XYZ file of C-alpha atoms in Angstrom:
504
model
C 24.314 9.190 1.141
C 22.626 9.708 -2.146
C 19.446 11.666 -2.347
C 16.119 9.640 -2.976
C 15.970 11.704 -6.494
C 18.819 9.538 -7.396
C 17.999 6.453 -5.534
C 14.196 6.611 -6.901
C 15.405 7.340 -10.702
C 17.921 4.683 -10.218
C 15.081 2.352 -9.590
C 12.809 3.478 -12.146
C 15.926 2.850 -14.497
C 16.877 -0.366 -13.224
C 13.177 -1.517 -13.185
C 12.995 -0.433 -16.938
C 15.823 -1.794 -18.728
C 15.282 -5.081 -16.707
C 11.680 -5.260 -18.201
C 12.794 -4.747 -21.779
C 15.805 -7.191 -21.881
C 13.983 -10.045 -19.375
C 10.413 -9.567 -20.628
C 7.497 -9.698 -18.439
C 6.993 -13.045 -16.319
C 4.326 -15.580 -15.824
C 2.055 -14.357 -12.768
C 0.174 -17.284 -12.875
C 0.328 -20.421 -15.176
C -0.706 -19.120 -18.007
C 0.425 -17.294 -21.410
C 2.944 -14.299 -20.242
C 1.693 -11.371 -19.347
C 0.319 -8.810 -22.403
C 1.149 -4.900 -22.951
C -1.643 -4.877 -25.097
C -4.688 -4.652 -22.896
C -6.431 -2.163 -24.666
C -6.434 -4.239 -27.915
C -9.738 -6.422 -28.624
C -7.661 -9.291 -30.596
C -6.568 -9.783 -26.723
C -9.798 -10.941 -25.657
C -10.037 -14.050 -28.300
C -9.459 -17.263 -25.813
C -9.629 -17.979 -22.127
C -5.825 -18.036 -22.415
C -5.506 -14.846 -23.964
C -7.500 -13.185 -21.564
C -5.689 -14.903 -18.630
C -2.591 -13.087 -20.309
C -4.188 -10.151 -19.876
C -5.049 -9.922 -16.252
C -1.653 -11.134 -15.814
C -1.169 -7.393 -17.611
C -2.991 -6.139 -15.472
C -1.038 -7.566 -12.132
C 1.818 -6.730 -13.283
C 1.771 -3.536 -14.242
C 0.695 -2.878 -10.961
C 4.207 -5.036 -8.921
C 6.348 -5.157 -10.943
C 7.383 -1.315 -13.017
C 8.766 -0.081 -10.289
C 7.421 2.250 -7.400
C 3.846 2.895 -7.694
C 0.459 3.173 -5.573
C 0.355 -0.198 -5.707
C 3.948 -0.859 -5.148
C 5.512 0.809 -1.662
C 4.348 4.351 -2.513
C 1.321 4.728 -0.989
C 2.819 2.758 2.593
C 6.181 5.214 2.229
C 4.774 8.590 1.202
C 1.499 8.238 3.491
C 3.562 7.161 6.715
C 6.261 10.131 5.572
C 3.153 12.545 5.412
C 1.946 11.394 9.164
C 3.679 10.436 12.031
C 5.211 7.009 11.236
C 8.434 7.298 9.668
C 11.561 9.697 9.577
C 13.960 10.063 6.509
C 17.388 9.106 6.877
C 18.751 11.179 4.226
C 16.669 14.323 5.670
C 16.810 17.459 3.646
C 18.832 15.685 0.692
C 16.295 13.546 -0.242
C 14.521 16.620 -1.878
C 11.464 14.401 -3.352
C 10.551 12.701 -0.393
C 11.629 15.521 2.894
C 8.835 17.899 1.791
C 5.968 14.962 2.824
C 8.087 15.052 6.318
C 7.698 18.544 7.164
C 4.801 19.302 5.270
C 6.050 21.417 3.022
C 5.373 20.377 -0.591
C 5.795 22.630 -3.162
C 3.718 21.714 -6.281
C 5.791 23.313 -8.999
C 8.556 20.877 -7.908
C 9.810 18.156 -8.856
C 7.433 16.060 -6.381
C 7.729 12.064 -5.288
C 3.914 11.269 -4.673
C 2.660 12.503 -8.505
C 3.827 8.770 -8.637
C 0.752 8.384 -7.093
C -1.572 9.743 -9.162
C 0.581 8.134 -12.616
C 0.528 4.922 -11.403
C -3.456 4.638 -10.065
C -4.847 6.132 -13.074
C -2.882 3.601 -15.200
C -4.446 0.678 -13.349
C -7.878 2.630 -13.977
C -7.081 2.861 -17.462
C -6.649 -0.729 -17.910
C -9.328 -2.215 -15.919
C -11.152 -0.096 -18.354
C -9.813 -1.338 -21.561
C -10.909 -4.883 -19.968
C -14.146 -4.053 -18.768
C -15.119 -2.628 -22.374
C -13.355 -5.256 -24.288
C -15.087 -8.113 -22.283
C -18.604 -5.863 -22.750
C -17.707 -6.075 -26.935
C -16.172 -9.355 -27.325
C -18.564 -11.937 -28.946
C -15.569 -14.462 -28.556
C -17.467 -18.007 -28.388
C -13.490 -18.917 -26.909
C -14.397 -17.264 -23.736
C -15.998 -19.376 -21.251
C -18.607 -17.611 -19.424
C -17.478 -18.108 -16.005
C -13.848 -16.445 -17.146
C -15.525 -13.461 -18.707
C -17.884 -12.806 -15.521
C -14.786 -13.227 -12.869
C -12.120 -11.191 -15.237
C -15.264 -8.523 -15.342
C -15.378 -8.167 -11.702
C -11.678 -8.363 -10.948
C -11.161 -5.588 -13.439
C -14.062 -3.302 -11.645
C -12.207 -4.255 -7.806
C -9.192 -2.754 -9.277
C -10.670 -0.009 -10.562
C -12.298 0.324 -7.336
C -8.972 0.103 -5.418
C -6.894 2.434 -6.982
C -9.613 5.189 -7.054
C -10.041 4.687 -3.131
C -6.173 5.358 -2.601
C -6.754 8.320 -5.556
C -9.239 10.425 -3.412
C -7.663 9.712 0.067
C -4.441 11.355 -1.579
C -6.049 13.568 -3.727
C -9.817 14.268 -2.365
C -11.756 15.515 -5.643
C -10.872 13.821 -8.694
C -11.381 12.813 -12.003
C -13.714 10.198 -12.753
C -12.697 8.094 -15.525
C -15.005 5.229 -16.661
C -13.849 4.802 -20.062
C -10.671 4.373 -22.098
C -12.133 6.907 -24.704
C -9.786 10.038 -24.952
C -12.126 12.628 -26.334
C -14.519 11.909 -22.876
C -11.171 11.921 -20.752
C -9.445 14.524 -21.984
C -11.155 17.538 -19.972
C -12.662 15.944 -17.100
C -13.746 18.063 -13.794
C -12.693 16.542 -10.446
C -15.507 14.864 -9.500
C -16.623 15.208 -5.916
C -15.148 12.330 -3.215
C -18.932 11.418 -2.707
C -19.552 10.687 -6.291
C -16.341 8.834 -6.306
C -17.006 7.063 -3.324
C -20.667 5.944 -4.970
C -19.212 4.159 -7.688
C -16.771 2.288 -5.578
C -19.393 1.378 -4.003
C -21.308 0.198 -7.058
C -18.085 -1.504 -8.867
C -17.523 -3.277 -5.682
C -21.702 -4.123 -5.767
C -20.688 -5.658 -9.120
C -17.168 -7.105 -8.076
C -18.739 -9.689 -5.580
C -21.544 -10.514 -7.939
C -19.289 -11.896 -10.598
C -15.981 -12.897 -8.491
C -15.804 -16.553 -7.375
C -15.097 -17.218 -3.587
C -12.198 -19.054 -4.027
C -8.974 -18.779 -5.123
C -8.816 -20.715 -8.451
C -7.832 -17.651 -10.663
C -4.700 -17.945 -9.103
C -4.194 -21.635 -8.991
C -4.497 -21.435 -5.447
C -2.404 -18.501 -4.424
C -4.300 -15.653 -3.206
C -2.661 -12.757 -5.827
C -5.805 -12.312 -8.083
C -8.977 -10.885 -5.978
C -12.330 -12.824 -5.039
C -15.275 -12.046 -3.204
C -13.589 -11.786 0.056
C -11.052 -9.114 -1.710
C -14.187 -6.819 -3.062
C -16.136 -7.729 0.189
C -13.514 -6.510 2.427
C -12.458 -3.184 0.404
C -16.625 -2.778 0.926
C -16.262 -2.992 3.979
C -13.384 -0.293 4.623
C -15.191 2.109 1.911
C -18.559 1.713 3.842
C -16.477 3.145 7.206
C -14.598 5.936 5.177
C -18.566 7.156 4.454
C -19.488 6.713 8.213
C -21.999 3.862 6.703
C -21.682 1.876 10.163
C -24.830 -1.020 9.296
C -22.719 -1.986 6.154
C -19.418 -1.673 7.092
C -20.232 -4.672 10.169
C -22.276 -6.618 7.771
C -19.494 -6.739 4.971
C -16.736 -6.968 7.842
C -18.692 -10.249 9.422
C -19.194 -11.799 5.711
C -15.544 -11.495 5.496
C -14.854 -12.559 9.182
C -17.446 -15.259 9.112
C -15.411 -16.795 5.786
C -13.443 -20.000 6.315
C -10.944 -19.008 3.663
C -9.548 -16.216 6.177
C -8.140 -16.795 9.915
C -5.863 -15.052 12.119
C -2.824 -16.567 12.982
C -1.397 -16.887 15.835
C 2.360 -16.779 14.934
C 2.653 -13.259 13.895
C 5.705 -14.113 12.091
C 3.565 -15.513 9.821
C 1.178 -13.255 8.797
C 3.153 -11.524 5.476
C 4.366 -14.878 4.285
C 2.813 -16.590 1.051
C -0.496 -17.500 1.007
C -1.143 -16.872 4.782
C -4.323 -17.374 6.002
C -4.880 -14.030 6.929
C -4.072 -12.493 3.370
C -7.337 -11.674 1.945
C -5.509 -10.486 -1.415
C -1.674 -10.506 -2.337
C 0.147 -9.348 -5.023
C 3.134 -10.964 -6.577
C 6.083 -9.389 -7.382
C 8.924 -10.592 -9.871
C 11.874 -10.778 -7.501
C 14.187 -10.889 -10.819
C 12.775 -7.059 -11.772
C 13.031 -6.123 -8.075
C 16.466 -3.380 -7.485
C 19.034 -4.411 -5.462
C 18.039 -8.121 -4.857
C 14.868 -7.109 -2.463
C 11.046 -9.044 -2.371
C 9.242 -5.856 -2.144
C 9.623 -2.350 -1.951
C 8.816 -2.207 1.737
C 11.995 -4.401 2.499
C 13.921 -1.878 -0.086
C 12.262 1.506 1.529
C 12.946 0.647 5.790
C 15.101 -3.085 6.440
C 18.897 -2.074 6.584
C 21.038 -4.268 3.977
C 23.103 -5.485 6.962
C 23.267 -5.060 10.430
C 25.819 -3.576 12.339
C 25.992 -5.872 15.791
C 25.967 -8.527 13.277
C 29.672 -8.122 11.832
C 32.936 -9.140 13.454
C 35.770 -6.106 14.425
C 37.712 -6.428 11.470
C 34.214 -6.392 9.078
C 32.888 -3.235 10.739
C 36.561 -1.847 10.454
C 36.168 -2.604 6.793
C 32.899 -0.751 6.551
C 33.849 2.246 8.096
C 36.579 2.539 5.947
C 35.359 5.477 3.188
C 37.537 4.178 0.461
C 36.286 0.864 0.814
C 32.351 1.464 1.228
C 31.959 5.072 0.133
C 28.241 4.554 1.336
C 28.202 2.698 4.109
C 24.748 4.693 5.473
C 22.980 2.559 2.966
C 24.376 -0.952 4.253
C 24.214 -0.348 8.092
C 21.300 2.080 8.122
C 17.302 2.213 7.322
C 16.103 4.164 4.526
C 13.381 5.336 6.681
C 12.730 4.659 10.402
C 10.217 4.780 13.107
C 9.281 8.134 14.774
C 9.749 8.079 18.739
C 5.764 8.657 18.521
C 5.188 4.914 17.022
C 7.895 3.073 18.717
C 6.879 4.136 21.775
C 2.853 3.445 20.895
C 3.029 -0.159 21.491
C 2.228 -1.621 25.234
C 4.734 -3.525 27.214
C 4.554 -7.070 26.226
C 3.413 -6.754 22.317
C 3.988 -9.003 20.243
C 3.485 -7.486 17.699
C 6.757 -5.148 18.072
C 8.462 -8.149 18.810
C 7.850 -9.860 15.773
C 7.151 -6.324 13.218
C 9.959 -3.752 14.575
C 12.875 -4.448 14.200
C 15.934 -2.390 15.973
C 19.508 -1.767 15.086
C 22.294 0.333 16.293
C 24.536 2.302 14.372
C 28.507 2.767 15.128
C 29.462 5.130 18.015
C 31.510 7.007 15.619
C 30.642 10.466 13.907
C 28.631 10.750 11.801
C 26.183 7.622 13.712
C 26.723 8.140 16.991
C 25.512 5.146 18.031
C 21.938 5.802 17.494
C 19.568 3.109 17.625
C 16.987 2.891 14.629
C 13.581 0.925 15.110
C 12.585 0.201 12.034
C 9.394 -2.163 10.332
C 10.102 -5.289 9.983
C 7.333 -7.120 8.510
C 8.667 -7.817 5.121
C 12.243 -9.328 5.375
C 12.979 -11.028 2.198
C 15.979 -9.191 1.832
C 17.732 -11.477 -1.089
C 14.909 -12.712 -2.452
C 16.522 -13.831 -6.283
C 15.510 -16.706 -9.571
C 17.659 -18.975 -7.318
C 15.910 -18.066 -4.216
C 12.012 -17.590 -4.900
C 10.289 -14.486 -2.574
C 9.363 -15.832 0.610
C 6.512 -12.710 0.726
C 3.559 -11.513 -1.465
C 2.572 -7.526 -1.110
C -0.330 -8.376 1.212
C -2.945 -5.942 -0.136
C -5.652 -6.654 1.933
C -5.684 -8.884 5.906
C -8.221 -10.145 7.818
C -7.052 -7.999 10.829
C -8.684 -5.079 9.498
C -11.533 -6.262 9.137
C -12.025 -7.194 12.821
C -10.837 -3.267 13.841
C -13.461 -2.310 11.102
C -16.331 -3.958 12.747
C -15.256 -2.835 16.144
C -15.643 0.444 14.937
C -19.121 0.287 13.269
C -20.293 -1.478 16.030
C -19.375 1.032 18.665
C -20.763 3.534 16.430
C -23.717 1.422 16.307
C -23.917 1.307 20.491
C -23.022 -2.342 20.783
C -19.957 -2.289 23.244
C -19.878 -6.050 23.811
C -19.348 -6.780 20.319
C -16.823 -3.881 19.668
C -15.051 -4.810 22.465
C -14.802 -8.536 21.392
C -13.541 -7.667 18.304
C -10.572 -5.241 20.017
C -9.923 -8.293 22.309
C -9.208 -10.491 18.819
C -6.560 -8.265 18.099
C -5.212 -7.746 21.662
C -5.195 -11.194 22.379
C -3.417 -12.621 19.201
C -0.810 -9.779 20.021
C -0.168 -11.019 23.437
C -2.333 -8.313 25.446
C -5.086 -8.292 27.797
C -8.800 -8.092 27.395
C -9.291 -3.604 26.741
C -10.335 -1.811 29.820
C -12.652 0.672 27.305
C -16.253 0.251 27.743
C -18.395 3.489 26.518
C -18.312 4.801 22.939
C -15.766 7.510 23.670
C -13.194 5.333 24.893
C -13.658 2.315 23.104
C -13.483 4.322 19.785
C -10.036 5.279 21.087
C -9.104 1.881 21.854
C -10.017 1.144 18.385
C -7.535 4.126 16.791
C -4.849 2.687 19.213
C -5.037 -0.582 17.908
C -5.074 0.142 14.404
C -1.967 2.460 14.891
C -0.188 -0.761 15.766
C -1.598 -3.183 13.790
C -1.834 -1.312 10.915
C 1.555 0.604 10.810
C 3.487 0.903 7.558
C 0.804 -0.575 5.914
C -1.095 1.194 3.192
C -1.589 4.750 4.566
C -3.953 3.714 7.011
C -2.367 6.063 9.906
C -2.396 8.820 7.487
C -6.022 7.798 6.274
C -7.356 7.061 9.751
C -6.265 10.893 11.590
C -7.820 12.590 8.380
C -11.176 10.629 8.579
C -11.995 11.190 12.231
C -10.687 14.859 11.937
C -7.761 13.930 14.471
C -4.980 15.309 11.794
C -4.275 18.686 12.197
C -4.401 17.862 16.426
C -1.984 15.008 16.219
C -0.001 16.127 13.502
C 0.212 20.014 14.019
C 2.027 19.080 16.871
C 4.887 17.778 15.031
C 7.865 20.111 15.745
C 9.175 18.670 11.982
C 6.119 20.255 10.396
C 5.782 23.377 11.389
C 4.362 26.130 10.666
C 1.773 23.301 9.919
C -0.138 23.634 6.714
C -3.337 21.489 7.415
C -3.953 22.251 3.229
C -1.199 20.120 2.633
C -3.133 16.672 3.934
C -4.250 16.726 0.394
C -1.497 16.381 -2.069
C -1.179 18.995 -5.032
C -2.274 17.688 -7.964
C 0.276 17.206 -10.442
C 0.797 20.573 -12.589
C 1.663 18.375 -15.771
C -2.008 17.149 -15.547
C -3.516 20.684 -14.692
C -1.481 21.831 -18.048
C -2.855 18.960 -20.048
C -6.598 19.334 -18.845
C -7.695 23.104 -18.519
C -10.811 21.826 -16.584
C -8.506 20.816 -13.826
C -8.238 22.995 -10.484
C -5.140 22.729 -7.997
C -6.037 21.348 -4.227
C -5.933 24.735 -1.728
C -2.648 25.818 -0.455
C -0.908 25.369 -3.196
């Protein structure tokens, strides 16, 4: 099997040369997408500036692996207990997040991370100042308000995945170099404050529907900066605002849980607060999203007749068969075996495959996610599946949370009981604070995998990491310093002010 240094750099490749000879694609209805965001002759007409968040969007979904894009889900669940490399100690980018062992003077997968967020910064601040200086008459009002506060949720976004990685980082507010070029890390605190305050702003100018997007839920409203409120008022332990913004969201007749949970990651599903769309034509290897590409296997083994697995095992025929019959990255023993008896949510979001009984398989049986499956998602077939940014699920495990905190059990529990009962559980059996809070970490383990970091996120908040994941035979001698990724020593070169994370 190739290592992920090829397989990432054959992406990154394949991604690029497909942008330049295809050109960028309509997001929306409107004029394609600009490069030019930063330029104020951008910000002329409503159509222009349409263009422009379509920029914006696609920068994000569609350059290849990013934050925004499968990183953040791959290299957070790689970094906890959630997934297990295939490829092991060849896939030298991705096997030090495993067995937490990163070495920052290496060549190191998650300063993806930190490229790819501060880009998206970057931009929503060319927008924010360019809408701030445009005079424009050609700008309706209600466009440049909305465009304003989609531009400050997206700067508000990346910076929250930016100092969960990171902790301490720069805070850039402006596209001006000679104010960016030597920034401090700013404290997570201070960061944290002006998500709050950009998110403040986002809900004051975003509409609460979804006509930005002609009725597809891919460009953020209110709900979208309401419910990232929400999760950033938890993160600071703020429990009266995190169940206030969690019941605006809740209480919203936009967003319902359904109750086929097969239908949860599919277009425009009720539950999707925010969704991204990707460009399935400058997607590698035929996938809808990098979460297909990074865990579904390309085919399954049970699923081919004698002489087709014959075929397949034969080297000079498929030289790498691994990649066809196997997941990139699987489920540890520790998640499979968190879900109840009777979940439905395994059922529907895990799915399992066996390799061949010969060396070197050995008939092993891989569970891997399963909750994006457009697999040949092309022009002729359009992506059944958005990236869902944002669900409606979380919010309800949200509230329960602040309101335990808060000393209402009735209402936490209710809230658990959503979640158990759409998955096909009984009412929870925890009634004091103690144990419903970890009811509440139990179901967001299994609602929540291989989404976003949030197992990752989640042990590090409530100080739970070093317990749950020192434990990890794979990681020792455990290195709690390394819960913080190094910061990349290109950018420590380039800005003298900048100091390394501990440990490394």
């Amino acid at each position: 099997m190739k290592s992920t240094r090829y397989y990432l750099r054959t992406i990154y490749m394949l991604s690029i040369i497909m942008v330049v000879m295809c050109g960028c694609k309509k997001l929306v209805e409107i004029d394609k997408p600009t490069n030019t965001i930063s330029t104020a002759s951008a910000f002329g007409t409503d159509s222009k500036l349409n263009s422009v968040m379509a920029g914006l969007y696609n920068q994000m979904i569609n350059t290849g692996l990013a934050f925004s894009n499968g990183a953040t889900t791959l290299y957070g669940g790689l970094t906890a207990d959630e997934f297990v490399d295939y490829g092991g100690p060849l896939n030298t980018l991705t096997y030090p997040l495993l067995t937490s062992n990163i070495n920052a003077n290496a060549d190191f997968a998650a300063d993806v991370i930190w490229s790819s967020a501060y880009k998206t910064i970057y931009n929503s601040n060319a927008i924010i100042e360019n809408l701030t200086s445009s005079v424009s008459d050609k700008i309706t009002d209600s466009l440049r308000a909305s465009c304003t506060g989609e531009a400050k949720f997206t700067r508000a976004f990346s910076y929250f995945y930016l100092t969960n990685f990171y902790g301490d980082v720069p805070l850039v507010l402006t596209t001006d170099f000679n104010k960016t070029a030597t920034l401090p890390r700013a404290p997570q605190a201070q960061v944290y404050d002006q998500m709050v305050q950009d998110l403040k702003d986002a809900q004051a100018l975003l509409p609460d529907n979804f006509s930005a997007g002609l009725g597809e839920r891919i460009r953020p409203n209110k709900g979208a900066a309401t419910a990232l409120l929400a999760r950033v008022y938890l993160y600071q332990k703020d429990w009266k605002n995190a169940e206030a913004q969690a019941s605006a969201v809740i209480g919203n007749s936009h967003y319902s849980l359904l109750a086929d949970l097969n239908k949860v990651f599919l277009i425009n599903s009720t539950e999707a607060i925010w969704q991204l769309k990707q460009d399935v034509s400058l997607t590698p290897v035929g996938s809808g999203t990098y979460d297909d590409i990074n865990f579904n296997t390309r085919i399954e083994w049970e699923s081919l007749g004698p002489d087709d697995q014959a075929a397949f095992l034969d080297p000079s025929v498929y030289p790498s068969v691994s990649y066809f019959l196997t997941p990139q990255n699987y489920l540890t023993d520790e998640l499979s075996n968190a879900f109840e008896p009777g979940d439905l949510r395994h059922t529907a979001w895990v799915r399992s495959t066996p390799s061949p009984n010969i060396d070197p398989y050995f008939g092993v049986t891989y569970n891997y996610p399963f909750k994006y499956i457009n697999r040949t998602a092309t022009n002729n077939q359009p992506a059944l599946q958005y990236n869902v940014m944002l669900r409606l699920a979380e919010q309800y495990l949200i509230r329960a949370e602040a309101r335990a905190e808060l000393g209402d059990a009735g209402g936490s529990a209710a809230d658990i009981n959503r979640i158990r009962n759409r998955a096909g559980l009984p009412n929870t059996t925890a009634s004091g604070q103690t144990d419903l809070l970890a009811a509440i970490a139990r179901e967001r383990r299994v609602e929540l995998f291989a989404e976003w970091a949030h197992r990752l996120f989640d042990l590090k908040r409530t100080g739970k990491a070093s317990e749950v994941l020192g434990a990890i035979a794979i990681k020792q001698p455990w290195k709690p310093g390394q819960l913080l990724y190094p910061v990349p020593v290109s950018e420590i070169i380039r800005d003298p002010r900048l100091i390394q994370n501990p440990g490394y």
